[in-house]
Every structure is written in structure tokens, then in C-alpha cells.
Amino acid sequence: MKIYQSFKKILEQRGWWKIFTYLFFGGLTTIVNIVVFAICHGIFSWNWQISNSLAWLLSVLFAFVTNKLWVFHSKTATWRALTWEFSKFIIARVASYVIDMGCMYLFINLLSTNDLVAKVITQVVVVVINYFLSKIIIFKS
């Protein structure tokens, strides 16, 4: 526990703690996304569009909870405030979903990239975009 506290203190002093926690939970969100995609597409043989859409939906729900509670420590006093925050989150994530689907189409259909490789590359782009949307629009302090 002492190592964790020291690590956290160093990152907080440099202003990097929020970025670290976002990348940590963003990494977990990416794992959720890729695993769901791999199961749906690889095991169930669903097409990549449906697999990617379900992976997006489940990872967005996971991301909202982790971003709200552990990354941005957002507090909402009323149901209405929570609904507004969640609505902004969904709108921003729909924008990144469009980018996700566009990148997947580009890599898979136009560049003939392996589906899973395309998914991993696309997730890097999406995580960066989502961080800035979350920090600037959704969970701003």
C-alpha cells in the first residue's frame, strides 16, 4: 500500500494522476471492448458490424461508471443531474462510435487488415478522443 501511495503522490505532484487513472480504466474499457468483439465475431461468427456495436455498448456502460467514480470523481446531487451527465457521455461516445466504425471499415474493408488488429488500432484512436471529450465536456470540474 505504501508503494501505491508514493506512486500516486508523485503522479499527483506532476499533474498526471487523472491521466494515469483514465488510461488505466480506459485500458480496462478497451479490454472489455476487444473481448466482447472477439467473442461475438470470433466465436459466435457474427459480422464485424454487429460485434463492434455490442462491444461498443457494453464498453460505454463500463466506461461511464469507471470515469464517473474513479477517474473524474464526478458527484451528481440529483437524478436530473445524473441523467444530464449520462446524456452528454452517450452523445460524446456516439461521436467516437462513428469514428470507431469508420476506422474499422477503413482497416477491414478497404485495407484488408485482420479484424482483431483493426479493432486494437481503432481503440487507441478512440481512447484518446474519449479522454478529451470526457475531460472537456462531460466531467469538467
Short mmCIF file of N, CA and C in Angstrom, two decimals:
data_model
loop_
_atom_site.label_atom_id
_atom_site.label_comp_id
_atom_site.label_asym_id
_atom_site.label_seq_id
_atom_site.Cartn_x
_atom_site.Cartn_y
_atom_site.Cartn_z
N MET A 1 0.83 -1.20 0.00
CA MET A 1 0.00 0.00 0.00
C MET A 1 0.86 1.25 0.00
N LYS A 2 2.00 1.17 0.67
CA LYS A 2 2.89 2.32 0.73
C LYS A 2 3.44 2.68 -0.66
N ILE A 3 3.72 1.67 -1.48
CA ILE A 3 4.20 1.91 -2.84
C ILE A 3 3.13 2.63 -3.66
N TYR A 4 1.88 2.18 -3.50
CA TYR A 4 0.76 2.81 -4.21
C TYR A 4 0.66 4.29 -3.83
N GLN A 5 0.71 4.58 -2.53
CA GLN A 5 0.59 5.97 -2.07
C GLN A 5 1.73 6.83 -2.60
N SER A 6 2.94 6.28 -2.61
CA SER A 6 4.10 7.02 -3.13
C SER A 6 3.95 7.28 -4.62
N PHE A 7 3.53 6.25 -5.35
CA PHE A 7 3.31 6.37 -6.79
C PHE A 7 2.25 7.41 -7.08
N LYS A 8 1.15 7.34 -6.35
CA LYS A 8 0.05 8.30 -6.54
C LYS A 8 0.51 9.72 -6.23
N LYS A 9 1.25 9.89 -5.16
CA LYS A 9 1.72 11.22 -4.77
C LYS A 9 2.62 11.83 -5.84
N ILE A 10 3.53 11.03 -6.38
CA ILE A 10 4.43 11.52 -7.43
C ILE A 10 3.63 11.96 -8.65
N LEU A 11 2.67 11.12 -9.07
CA LEU A 11 1.86 11.46 -10.24
C LEU A 11 0.98 12.68 -9.98
N GLU A 12 0.44 12.78 -8.78
CA GLU A 12 -0.39 13.95 -8.45
C GLU A 12 0.44 15.23 -8.47
N GLN A 13 1.67 15.17 -7.95
CA GLN A 13 2.54 16.35 -7.93
C GLN A 13 2.84 16.83 -9.36
N ARG A 14 2.93 15.91 -10.28
CA ARG A 14 3.23 16.26 -11.67
C ARG A 14 1.96 16.53 -12.48
N GLY A 15 0.79 16.35 -11.85
CA GLY A 15 -0.47 16.58 -12.55
C GLY A 15 -0.86 15.45 -13.50
N TRP A 16 -0.31 14.27 -13.27
CA TRP A 16 -0.53 13.14 -14.17
C TRP A 16 -1.48 12.08 -13.61
N TRP A 17 -1.94 12.22 -12.38
CA TRP A 17 -2.75 11.17 -11.76
C TRP A 17 -4.05 10.92 -12.53
N LYS A 18 -4.74 12.00 -12.91
CA LYS A 18 -6.00 11.85 -13.63
C LYS A 18 -5.77 11.16 -14.98
N ILE A 19 -4.69 11.52 -15.65
CA ILE A 19 -4.37 10.87 -16.93
C ILE A 19 -4.05 9.40 -16.71
N PHE A 20 -3.29 9.11 -15.64
CA PHE A 20 -2.96 7.71 -15.34
C PHE A 20 -4.23 6.90 -15.08
N THR A 21 -5.12 7.42 -14.23
CA THR A 21 -6.34 6.66 -13.92
C THR A 21 -7.22 6.52 -15.16
N TYR A 22 -7.27 7.57 -16.00
CA TYR A 22 -8.04 7.45 -17.22
C TYR A 22 -7.47 6.37 -18.12
N LEU A 23 -6.15 6.36 -18.28
CA LEU A 23 -5.52 5.33 -19.12
C LEU A 23 -5.70 3.94 -18.53
N PHE A 24 -5.64 3.83 -17.21
CA PHE A 24 -5.85 2.53 -16.56
C PHE A 24 -7.27 2.02 -16.83
N PHE A 25 -8.26 2.84 -16.52
CA PHE A 25 -9.64 2.42 -16.74
C PHE A 25 -10.00 2.42 -18.21
N GLY A 26 -9.36 3.28 -18.99
CA GLY A 26 -9.52 3.23 -20.44
C GLY A 26 -8.98 1.93 -21.00
N GLY A 27 -7.87 1.46 -20.41
CA GLY A 27 -7.32 0.16 -20.80
C GLY A 27 -8.27 -0.97 -20.48
N LEU A 28 -8.88 -0.91 -19.29
CA LEU A 28 -9.87 -1.94 -18.93
C LEU A 28 -11.09 -1.86 -19.85
N THR A 29 -11.51 -0.65 -20.18
CA THR A 29 -12.63 -0.47 -21.10
C THR A 29 -12.28 -1.05 -22.47
N THR A 30 -11.06 -0.81 -22.90
CA THR A 30 -10.59 -1.35 -24.19
C THR A 30 -10.58 -2.87 -24.16
N ILE A 31 -10.17 -3.44 -23.04
CA ILE A 31 -10.18 -4.91 -22.90
C ILE A 31 -11.61 -5.42 -22.99
N VAL A 32 -12.55 -4.76 -22.31
CA VAL A 32 -13.97 -5.15 -22.40
C VAL A 32 -14.40 -5.11 -23.86
N ASN A 33 -14.07 -4.03 -24.55
CA ASN A 33 -14.46 -3.84 -25.94
C ASN A 33 -13.88 -4.93 -26.83
N ILE A 34 -12.60 -5.18 -26.71
CA ILE A 34 -11.94 -6.16 -27.58
C ILE A 34 -12.40 -7.58 -27.27
N VAL A 35 -12.57 -7.91 -26.00
CA VAL A 35 -13.02 -9.27 -25.63
C VAL A 35 -14.44 -9.52 -26.14
N VAL A 36 -15.33 -8.55 -25.94
CA VAL A 36 -16.70 -8.72 -26.44
C VAL A 36 -16.69 -8.86 -27.96
N PHE A 37 -15.90 -8.02 -28.64
CA PHE A 37 -15.79 -8.12 -30.09
C PHE A 37 -15.26 -9.48 -30.51
N ALA A 38 -14.19 -9.94 -29.87
CA ALA A 38 -13.57 -11.22 -30.22
C ALA A 38 -14.53 -12.38 -30.00
N ILE A 39 -15.29 -12.35 -28.92
CA ILE A 39 -16.25 -13.42 -28.64
C ILE A 39 -17.37 -13.41 -29.68
N CYS A 40 -17.94 -12.24 -29.90
CA CYS A 40 -19.07 -12.15 -30.85
C CYS A 40 -18.64 -12.48 -32.27
N HIS A 41 -17.52 -11.94 -32.69
CA HIS A 41 -17.07 -12.12 -34.07
C HIS A 41 -16.33 -13.45 -34.26
N GLY A 42 -15.44 -13.76 -33.32
CA GLY A 42 -14.60 -14.96 -33.48
C GLY A 42 -15.28 -16.25 -33.09
N ILE A 43 -16.04 -16.23 -32.03
CA ILE A 43 -16.67 -17.47 -31.53
C ILE A 43 -18.08 -17.64 -32.10
N PHE A 44 -18.88 -16.56 -32.02
CA PHE A 44 -20.26 -16.66 -32.50
C PHE A 44 -20.40 -16.40 -33.99
N SER A 45 -19.33 -15.96 -34.63
CA SER A 45 -19.29 -15.67 -36.07
C SER A 45 -20.30 -14.60 -36.51
N TRP A 46 -20.57 -13.65 -35.63
CA TRP A 46 -21.41 -12.52 -36.01
C TRP A 46 -20.59 -11.61 -36.90
N ASN A 47 -21.22 -10.83 -37.78
CA ASN A 47 -20.44 -9.94 -38.63
C ASN A 47 -19.77 -8.85 -37.77
N TRP A 48 -18.75 -8.22 -38.33
CA TRP A 48 -17.96 -7.29 -37.52
C TRP A 48 -18.78 -6.08 -37.09
N GLN A 49 -19.78 -5.67 -37.88
CA GLN A 49 -20.57 -4.50 -37.54
C GLN A 49 -21.41 -4.73 -36.27
N ILE A 50 -22.07 -5.88 -36.20
CA ILE A 50 -22.88 -6.20 -35.01
C ILE A 50 -21.97 -6.45 -33.81
N SER A 51 -20.89 -7.18 -34.02
CA SER A 51 -19.93 -7.46 -32.94
C SER A 51 -19.35 -6.16 -32.39
N ASN A 52 -18.99 -5.26 -33.28
CA ASN A 52 -18.41 -3.98 -32.86
C ASN A 52 -19.45 -3.13 -32.13
N SER A 53 -20.68 -3.16 -32.58
CA SER A 53 -21.74 -2.36 -31.94
C SER A 53 -22.02 -2.86 -30.52
N LEU A 54 -22.12 -4.16 -30.33
CA LEU A 54 -22.34 -4.70 -28.99
C LEU A 54 -21.14 -4.42 -28.09
N ALA A 55 -19.94 -4.57 -28.63
CA ALA A 55 -18.73 -4.28 -27.87
C ALA A 55 -18.72 -2.81 -27.44
N TRP A 56 -19.13 -1.93 -28.34
CA TRP A 56 -19.21 -0.51 -28.03
C TRP A 56 -20.19 -0.25 -26.89
N LEU A 57 -21.39 -0.82 -27.00
CA LEU A 57 -22.42 -0.59 -25.99
C LEU A 57 -21.96 -1.02 -24.60
N LEU A 58 -21.43 -2.22 -24.48
CA LEU A 58 -21.01 -2.72 -23.17
C LEU A 58 -19.82 -1.94 -22.63
N SER A 59 -18.90 -1.57 -23.50
CA SER A 59 -17.74 -0.82 -23.02
C SER A 59 -18.12 0.61 -22.63
N VAL A 60 -19.10 1.19 -23.29
CA VAL A 60 -19.56 2.54 -22.92
C VAL A 60 -20.19 2.52 -21.52
N LEU A 61 -20.99 1.54 -21.23
CA LEU A 61 -21.60 1.45 -19.90
C LEU A 61 -20.52 1.27 -18.83
N PHE A 62 -19.55 0.40 -19.10
CA PHE A 62 -18.43 0.20 -18.19
C PHE A 62 -17.65 1.51 -18.01
N ALA A 63 -17.38 2.19 -19.11
CA ALA A 63 -16.59 3.43 -19.07
C ALA A 63 -17.30 4.53 -18.28
N PHE A 64 -18.61 4.64 -18.44
CA PHE A 64 -19.32 5.70 -17.71
C PHE A 64 -19.14 5.53 -16.21
N VAL A 65 -19.35 4.33 -15.73
CA VAL A 65 -19.24 4.07 -14.29
C VAL A 65 -17.81 4.34 -13.80
N THR A 66 -16.82 3.79 -14.49
CA THR A 66 -15.44 3.97 -14.03
C THR A 66 -14.97 5.42 -14.15
N ASN A 67 -15.35 6.10 -15.23
CA ASN A 67 -14.96 7.50 -15.38
C ASN A 67 -15.61 8.37 -14.31
N LYS A 68 -16.88 8.14 -14.07
CA LYS A 68 -17.61 8.93 -13.09
C LYS A 68 -17.05 8.74 -11.69
N LEU A 69 -16.86 7.48 -11.30
CA LEU A 69 -16.47 7.19 -9.93
C LEU A 69 -14.98 7.34 -9.65
N TRP A 70 -14.14 6.84 -10.53
CA TRP A 70 -12.72 6.72 -10.19
C TRP A 70 -11.77 7.60 -10.98
N VAL A 71 -12.19 8.12 -12.10
CA VAL A 71 -11.28 8.98 -12.87
C VAL A 71 -11.56 10.45 -12.57
N PHE A 72 -12.79 10.88 -12.81
CA PHE A 72 -13.13 12.29 -12.66
C PHE A 72 -13.83 12.60 -11.34
N HIS A 73 -14.16 11.58 -10.55
CA HIS A 73 -14.80 11.73 -9.23
C HIS A 73 -15.98 12.69 -9.29
N SER A 74 -16.82 12.49 -10.28
CA SER A 74 -17.96 13.36 -10.50
C SER A 74 -19.08 13.03 -9.52
N LYS A 75 -19.60 14.08 -8.92
CA LYS A 75 -20.71 13.91 -7.99
C LYS A 75 -21.94 14.60 -8.58
N THR A 76 -23.04 13.89 -8.59
CA THR A 76 -24.30 14.47 -9.05
C THR A 76 -25.31 14.36 -7.91
N ALA A 77 -25.89 15.49 -7.55
CA ALA A 77 -26.77 15.55 -6.39
C ALA A 77 -28.20 15.09 -6.69
N THR A 78 -28.59 15.15 -7.96
CA THR A 78 -29.97 14.82 -8.29
C THR A 78 -30.00 13.81 -9.45
N TRP A 79 -31.14 13.17 -9.56
CA TRP A 79 -31.35 12.24 -10.67
C TRP A 79 -31.26 12.99 -12.00
N ARG A 80 -31.77 14.19 -12.03
CA ARG A 80 -31.73 15.00 -13.25
C ARG A 80 -30.29 15.32 -13.66
N ALA A 81 -29.45 15.66 -12.69
CA ALA A 81 -28.04 15.96 -12.97
C ALA A 81 -27.32 14.70 -13.49
N LEU A 82 -27.62 13.56 -12.89
CA LEU A 82 -27.03 12.30 -13.35
C LEU A 82 -27.48 11.99 -14.77
N THR A 83 -28.76 12.19 -15.05
CA THR A 83 -29.29 11.94 -16.39
C THR A 83 -28.62 12.86 -17.42
N TRP A 84 -28.42 14.13 -17.07
CA TRP A 84 -27.77 15.07 -17.97
C TRP A 84 -26.32 14.65 -18.23
N GLU A 85 -25.62 14.28 -17.17
CA GLU A 85 -24.24 13.84 -17.31
C GLU A 85 -24.14 12.59 -18.18
N PHE A 86 -25.02 11.63 -17.94
CA PHE A 86 -25.03 10.40 -18.74
C PHE A 86 -25.39 10.70 -20.19
N SER A 87 -26.31 11.63 -20.42
CA SER A 87 -26.69 12.02 -21.79
C SER A 87 -25.51 12.62 -22.54
N LYS A 88 -24.77 13.51 -21.88
CA LYS A 88 -23.58 14.09 -22.51
C LYS A 88 -22.55 13.00 -22.82
N PHE A 89 -22.41 12.06 -21.90
CA PHE A 89 -21.46 10.96 -22.08
C PHE A 89 -21.85 10.15 -23.31
N ILE A 90 -23.12 9.80 -23.41
CA ILE A 90 -23.60 8.99 -24.55
C ILE A 90 -23.43 9.75 -25.86
N ILE A 91 -23.76 11.03 -25.88
CA ILE A 91 -23.61 11.83 -27.11
C ILE A 91 -22.15 11.85 -27.55
N ALA A 92 -21.25 12.07 -26.61
CA ALA A 92 -19.82 12.08 -26.94
C ALA A 92 -19.37 10.71 -27.43
N ARG A 93 -19.87 9.66 -26.78
CA ARG A 93 -19.47 8.30 -27.17
C ARG A 93 -20.08 7.90 -28.51
N VAL A 94 -21.24 8.44 -28.86
CA VAL A 94 -21.80 8.18 -30.18
C VAL A 94 -20.87 8.79 -31.24
N ALA A 95 -20.34 9.95 -30.95
CA ALA A 95 -19.39 10.58 -31.89
C ALA A 95 -18.17 9.68 -32.05
N SER A 96 -17.65 9.14 -30.95
CA SER A 96 -16.48 8.27 -31.07
C SER A 96 -16.87 6.91 -31.68
N TYR A 97 -18.12 6.51 -31.52
CA TYR A 97 -18.60 5.27 -32.16
C TYR A 97 -18.56 5.42 -33.69
N VAL A 98 -18.96 6.59 -34.18
CA VAL A 98 -18.91 6.85 -35.62
C VAL A 98 -17.46 6.77 -36.11
N ILE A 99 -16.55 7.35 -35.35
CA ILE A 99 -15.13 7.27 -35.70
C ILE A 99 -14.66 5.82 -35.64
N ASP A 100 -15.07 5.10 -34.61
CA ASP A 100 -14.73 3.68 -34.45
C ASP A 100 -15.20 2.87 -35.66
N MET A 101 -16.45 3.04 -36.03
CA MET A 101 -16.99 2.28 -37.17
C MET A 101 -16.29 2.68 -38.48
N GLY A 102 -16.01 3.98 -38.63
CA GLY A 102 -15.30 4.43 -39.82
C GLY A 102 -13.90 3.86 -39.92
N CYS A 103 -13.19 3.85 -38.81
CA CYS A 103 -11.84 3.26 -38.80
C CYS A 103 -11.89 1.77 -39.07
N MET A 104 -12.86 1.08 -38.46
CA MET A 104 -13.00 -0.36 -38.68
C MET A 104 -13.28 -0.64 -40.16
N TYR A 105 -14.17 0.14 -40.75
CA TYR A 105 -14.47 -0.02 -42.18
C TYR A 105 -13.21 0.20 -43.02
N LEU A 106 -12.49 1.27 -42.71
CA LEU A 106 -11.26 1.59 -43.44
C LEU A 106 -10.26 0.43 -43.36
N PHE A 107 -9.99 -0.02 -42.13
CA PHE A 107 -8.98 -1.08 -41.95
C PHE A 107 -9.43 -2.43 -42.51
N ILE A 108 -10.68 -2.82 -42.26
CA ILE A 108 -11.14 -4.15 -42.66
C ILE A 108 -11.52 -4.20 -44.13
N ASN A 109 -12.39 -3.30 -44.55
CA ASN A 109 -12.93 -3.38 -45.91
C ASN A 109 -12.02 -2.78 -46.98
N LEU A 110 -11.32 -1.70 -46.64
CA LEU A 110 -10.50 -1.04 -47.66
C LEU A 110 -9.03 -1.46 -47.62
N LEU A 111 -8.50 -1.69 -46.43
CA LEU A 111 -7.08 -2.03 -46.30
C LEU A 111 -6.84 -3.52 -46.03
N SER A 112 -7.92 -4.30 -45.93
CA SER A 112 -7.85 -5.76 -45.70
C SER A 112 -7.00 -6.14 -44.49
N THR A 113 -7.15 -5.37 -43.42
CA THR A 113 -6.45 -5.65 -42.17
C THR A 113 -7.20 -6.74 -41.42
N ASN A 114 -6.48 -7.56 -40.68
CA ASN A 114 -7.10 -8.55 -39.81
C ASN A 114 -8.09 -7.84 -38.88
N ASP A 115 -9.26 -8.44 -38.66
CA ASP A 115 -10.33 -7.81 -37.87
C ASP A 115 -9.87 -7.41 -36.47
N LEU A 116 -9.19 -8.31 -35.78
CA LEU A 116 -8.77 -8.03 -34.41
C LEU A 116 -7.66 -6.98 -34.37
N VAL A 117 -6.77 -7.00 -35.32
CA VAL A 117 -5.73 -5.97 -35.41
C VAL A 117 -6.38 -4.62 -35.67
N ALA A 118 -7.35 -4.58 -36.56
CA ALA A 118 -8.09 -3.34 -36.83
C ALA A 118 -8.76 -2.82 -35.56
N LYS A 119 -9.32 -3.73 -34.79
CA LYS A 119 -10.01 -3.35 -33.56
C LYS A 119 -9.04 -2.73 -32.56
N VAL A 120 -7.88 -3.32 -32.40
CA VAL A 120 -6.89 -2.80 -31.45
C VAL A 120 -6.40 -1.42 -31.88
N ILE A 121 -6.07 -1.26 -33.14
CA ILE A 121 -5.61 0.04 -33.65
C ILE A 121 -6.69 1.10 -33.46
N THR A 122 -7.89 0.74 -33.79
CA THR A 122 -9.02 1.68 -33.68
C THR A 122 -9.23 2.11 -32.23
N GLN A 123 -9.05 1.19 -31.29
CA GLN A 123 -9.27 1.52 -29.88
C GLN A 123 -8.28 2.55 -29.36
N VAL A 124 -7.07 2.55 -29.87
CA VAL A 124 -6.10 3.56 -29.46
C VAL A 124 -6.62 4.95 -29.84
N VAL A 125 -7.10 5.09 -31.06
CA VAL A 125 -7.65 6.36 -31.54
C VAL A 125 -8.84 6.77 -30.68
N VAL A 126 -9.73 5.84 -30.41
CA VAL A 126 -10.95 6.11 -29.67
C VAL A 126 -10.66 6.52 -28.22
N VAL A 127 -9.71 5.86 -27.57
CA VAL A 127 -9.37 6.20 -26.18
C VAL A 127 -8.88 7.64 -26.08
N VAL A 128 -8.05 8.07 -26.99
CA VAL A 128 -7.53 9.44 -26.96
C VAL A 128 -8.67 10.44 -27.16
N ILE A 129 -9.51 10.20 -28.14
CA ILE A 129 -10.64 11.10 -28.40
C ILE A 129 -11.57 11.15 -27.19
N ASN A 130 -11.87 10.00 -26.62
CA ASN A 130 -12.79 9.94 -25.48
C ASN A 130 -12.25 10.67 -24.26
N TYR A 131 -10.94 10.61 -24.04
CA TYR A 131 -10.36 11.31 -22.89
C TYR A 131 -10.65 12.81 -23.00
N PHE A 132 -10.37 13.39 -24.15
CA PHE A 132 -10.57 14.82 -24.30
C PHE A 132 -12.05 15.20 -24.24
N LEU A 133 -12.91 14.39 -24.82
CA LEU A 133 -14.35 14.67 -24.72
C LEU A 133 -14.82 14.59 -23.27
N SER A 134 -14.33 13.59 -22.53
CA SER A 134 -14.73 13.44 -21.13
C SER A 134 -14.21 14.58 -20.27
N LYS A 135 -12.97 14.93 -20.46
CA LYS A 135 -12.34 15.97 -19.63
C LYS A 135 -12.93 17.35 -19.93
N ILE A 136 -13.16 17.65 -21.19
CA ILE A 136 -13.57 19.00 -21.57
C ILE A 136 -15.09 19.21 -21.48
N ILE A 137 -15.87 18.18 -21.83
CA ILE A 137 -17.31 18.37 -21.95
C ILE A 137 -18.12 17.70 -20.83
N ILE A 138 -17.80 16.45 -20.51
CA ILE A 138 -18.70 15.67 -19.67
C ILE A 138 -18.44 15.83 -18.18
N PHE A 139 -17.23 15.55 -17.75
CA PHE A 139 -16.91 15.54 -16.32
C PHE A 139 -16.05 16.73 -15.92
N LYS A 140 -16.24 17.87 -16.58
CA LYS A 140 -15.40 19.03 -16.27
C LYS A 140 -15.60 19.45 -14.83
N SER A 141 -14.49 19.86 -14.24
CA SER A 141 -14.51 20.24 -12.81
C SER A 141 -15.12 21.60 -12.61
#
